[in-house]
XYZ file of C-alpha atoms in Angstrom:
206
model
C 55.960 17.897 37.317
C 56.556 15.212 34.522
C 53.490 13.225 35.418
C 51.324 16.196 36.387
C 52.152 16.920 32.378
C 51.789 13.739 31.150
C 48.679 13.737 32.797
C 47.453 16.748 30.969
C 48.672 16.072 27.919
C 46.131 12.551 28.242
C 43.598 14.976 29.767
C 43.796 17.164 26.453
C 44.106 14.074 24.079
C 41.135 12.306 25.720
C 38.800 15.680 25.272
C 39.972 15.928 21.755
C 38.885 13.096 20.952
C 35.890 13.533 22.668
C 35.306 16.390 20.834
C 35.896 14.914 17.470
C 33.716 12.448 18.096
C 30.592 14.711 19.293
C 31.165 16.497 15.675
C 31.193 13.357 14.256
C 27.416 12.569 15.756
C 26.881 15.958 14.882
C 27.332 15.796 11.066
C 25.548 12.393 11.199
C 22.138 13.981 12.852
C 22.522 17.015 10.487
C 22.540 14.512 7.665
C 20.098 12.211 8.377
C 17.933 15.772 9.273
C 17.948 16.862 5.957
C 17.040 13.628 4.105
C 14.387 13.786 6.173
C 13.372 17.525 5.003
C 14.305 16.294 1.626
C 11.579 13.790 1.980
C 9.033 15.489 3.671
C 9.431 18.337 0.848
C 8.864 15.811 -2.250
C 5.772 14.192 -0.586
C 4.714 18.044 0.115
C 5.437 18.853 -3.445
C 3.755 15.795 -4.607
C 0.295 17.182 -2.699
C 1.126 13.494 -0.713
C -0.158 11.453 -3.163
C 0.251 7.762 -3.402
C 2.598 6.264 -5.429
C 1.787 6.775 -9.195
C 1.945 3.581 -10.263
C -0.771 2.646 -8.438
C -3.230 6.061 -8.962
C -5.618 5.006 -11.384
C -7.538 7.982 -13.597
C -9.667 8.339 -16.565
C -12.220 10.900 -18.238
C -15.158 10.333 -19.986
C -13.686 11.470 -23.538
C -10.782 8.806 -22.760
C -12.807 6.027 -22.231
C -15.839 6.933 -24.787
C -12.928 7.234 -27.296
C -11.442 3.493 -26.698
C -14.615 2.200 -26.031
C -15.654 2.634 -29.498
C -12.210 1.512 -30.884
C -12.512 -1.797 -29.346
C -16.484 -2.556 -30.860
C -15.076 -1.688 -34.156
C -12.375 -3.790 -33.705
C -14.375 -6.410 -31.855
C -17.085 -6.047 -34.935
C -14.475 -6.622 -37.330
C -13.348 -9.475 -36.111
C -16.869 -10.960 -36.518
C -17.441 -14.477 -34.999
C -20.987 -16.541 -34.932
C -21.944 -15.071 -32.038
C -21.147 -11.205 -32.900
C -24.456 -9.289 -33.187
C -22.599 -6.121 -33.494
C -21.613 -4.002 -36.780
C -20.549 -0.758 -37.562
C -24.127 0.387 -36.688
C -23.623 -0.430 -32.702
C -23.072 2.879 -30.612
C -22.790 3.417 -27.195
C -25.925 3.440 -25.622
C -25.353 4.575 -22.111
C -21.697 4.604 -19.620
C -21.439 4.737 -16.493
C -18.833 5.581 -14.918
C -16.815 3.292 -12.311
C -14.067 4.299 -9.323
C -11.790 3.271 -7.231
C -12.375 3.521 -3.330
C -10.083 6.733 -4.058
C -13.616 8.215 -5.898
C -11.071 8.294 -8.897
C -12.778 7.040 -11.965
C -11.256 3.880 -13.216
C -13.259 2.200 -15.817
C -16.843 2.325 -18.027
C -19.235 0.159 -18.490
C -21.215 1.340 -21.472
C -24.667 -0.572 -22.551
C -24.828 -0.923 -26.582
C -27.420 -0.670 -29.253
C -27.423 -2.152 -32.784
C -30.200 -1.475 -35.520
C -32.086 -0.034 -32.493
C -31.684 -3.275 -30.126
C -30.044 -3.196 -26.928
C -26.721 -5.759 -27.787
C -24.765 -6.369 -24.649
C -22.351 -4.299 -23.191
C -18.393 -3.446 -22.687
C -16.466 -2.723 -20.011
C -13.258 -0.902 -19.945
C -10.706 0.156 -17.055
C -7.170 1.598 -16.252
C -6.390 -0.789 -13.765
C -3.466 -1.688 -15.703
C -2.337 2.205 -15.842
C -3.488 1.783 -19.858
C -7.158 1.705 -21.053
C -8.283 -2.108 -21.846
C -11.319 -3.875 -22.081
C -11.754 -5.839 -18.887
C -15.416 -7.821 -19.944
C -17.687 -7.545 -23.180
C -21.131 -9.525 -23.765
C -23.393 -9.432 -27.086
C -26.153 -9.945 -25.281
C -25.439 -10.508 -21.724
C -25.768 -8.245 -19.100
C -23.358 -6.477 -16.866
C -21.755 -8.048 -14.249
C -22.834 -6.062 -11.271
C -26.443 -6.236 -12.199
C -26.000 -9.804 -12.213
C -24.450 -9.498 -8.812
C -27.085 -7.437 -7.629
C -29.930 -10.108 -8.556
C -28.719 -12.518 -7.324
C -28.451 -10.741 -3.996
C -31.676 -10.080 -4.362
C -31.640 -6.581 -4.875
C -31.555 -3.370 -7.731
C -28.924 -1.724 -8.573
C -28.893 1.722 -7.484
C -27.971 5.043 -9.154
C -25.456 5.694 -6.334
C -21.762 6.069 -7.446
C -20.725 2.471 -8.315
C -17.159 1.499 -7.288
C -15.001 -1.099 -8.745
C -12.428 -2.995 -7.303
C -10.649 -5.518 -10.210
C -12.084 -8.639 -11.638
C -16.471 -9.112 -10.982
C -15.753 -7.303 -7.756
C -18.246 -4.027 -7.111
C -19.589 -2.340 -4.570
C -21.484 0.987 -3.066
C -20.125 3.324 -0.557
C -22.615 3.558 2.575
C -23.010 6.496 4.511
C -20.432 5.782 7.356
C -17.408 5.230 4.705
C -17.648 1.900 4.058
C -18.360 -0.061 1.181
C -21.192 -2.682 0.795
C -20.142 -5.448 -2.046
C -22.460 -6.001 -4.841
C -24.098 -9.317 -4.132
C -22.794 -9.817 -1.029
C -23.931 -8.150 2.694
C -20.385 -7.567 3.573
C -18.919 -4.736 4.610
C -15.875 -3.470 4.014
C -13.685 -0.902 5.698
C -12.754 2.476 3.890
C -8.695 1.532 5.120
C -9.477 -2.127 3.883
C -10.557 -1.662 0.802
C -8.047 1.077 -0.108
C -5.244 -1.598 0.471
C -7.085 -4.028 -1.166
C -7.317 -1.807 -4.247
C -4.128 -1.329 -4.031
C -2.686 -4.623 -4.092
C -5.138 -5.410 -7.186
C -3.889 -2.670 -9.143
C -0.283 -3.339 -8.460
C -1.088 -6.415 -9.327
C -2.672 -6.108 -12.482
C -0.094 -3.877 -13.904
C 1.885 -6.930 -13.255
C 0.094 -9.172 -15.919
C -0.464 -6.707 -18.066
C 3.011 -5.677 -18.224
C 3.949 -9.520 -19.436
């Protein structure tokens, strides 16, 4: 009878503990559930955006607005080659975007005393407006890109990508590169993109 009970009594300790350890995996799953729920919730909430530090946006009225900063700035600083003056305006801008079709940048064609006078780009690669490329009488840098591949540019939506890299979205989702008959991916150039704005936030940052 002694054994039969010490047999029980290890029978009953060995399902406690067999219990307490099922709760224990219990309360772990239930845990690790709702961070998961918590997760899914904030990317739901966030409308599953990417990271913002690396969602790039400006409007027209932004840009316009530092655009003209900079050539008065740029004016006043003067220089042997500066043809502009507090007569140059903005001419024409055109609007650049990221592969996301957010826009990113301008690249707005001046005029002084009625004379075309260059041009200056702008972008928020760096999550702040800054001028990227300026010219007093050069021309911008996808144009150039596109003669020398020997063709126009287009009026299609013009998509830019960091540094004298453009391109045009073709009907299937990819991008063609100015200059260049590459192709690139949609999924490609979206990483791409991505690494060159984290990137540039980088330097700018320093």
């Amino acid at each position: 009878m002694v054994k039969v009970r010490r047999k029980t009594v290890v029978g009953w300790a060995m399902k406690g503990g067999s219990i307490m350890k099922t709760g224990r995996i219990i309360a772990v799953l239930a845990v690790s559930l709702l961070a998961v729920l918590v997760l899914v919730l904030l990317w739901i909430g966030r409308g599953g955006r990417e990271p913002e530090g690396t969602v790039v946006s400006v409007t027209e009225k932004q840009a316009m607005t530092f655009a003209e900063g900079e050539i008065r700035r740029i004016a006043g600083e003067g220089g042997p080659d500066c043809t502009w003056d507090d007569t140059t305006a903005i001419l024409q801008g055109r609007p650049l975007y990221g592969p996301d079709d957010r826009c990113n940048g301008y690249v707005c064609r001046l005029t002084t005393g009625g004379m075309e006078t260059g041009y200056l780009q702008v972008d928020a690669l760096g999550g702040e407006l800054c001028t990227g490329a300026y010219s007093f009488d050069g021309i911008p840098a996808y144009e150039g890109l596109a003669e020398e591949g020997g063709g126009t540019v287009s009026e299609k939506r013009l998509y830019f990508f960091g540094g004298i890299s453009y391109g045009v979205r073709l009907e299937d989702g990819s991008f063609r590169l100015m200059g260049s008959p590459e192709r690139v991916s949609a999924e490609t150039a979206a990483e791409q993109y991505r690494h060159t704005v984290e990137q540039v936030q980088r330097q700018r940052a320093e």
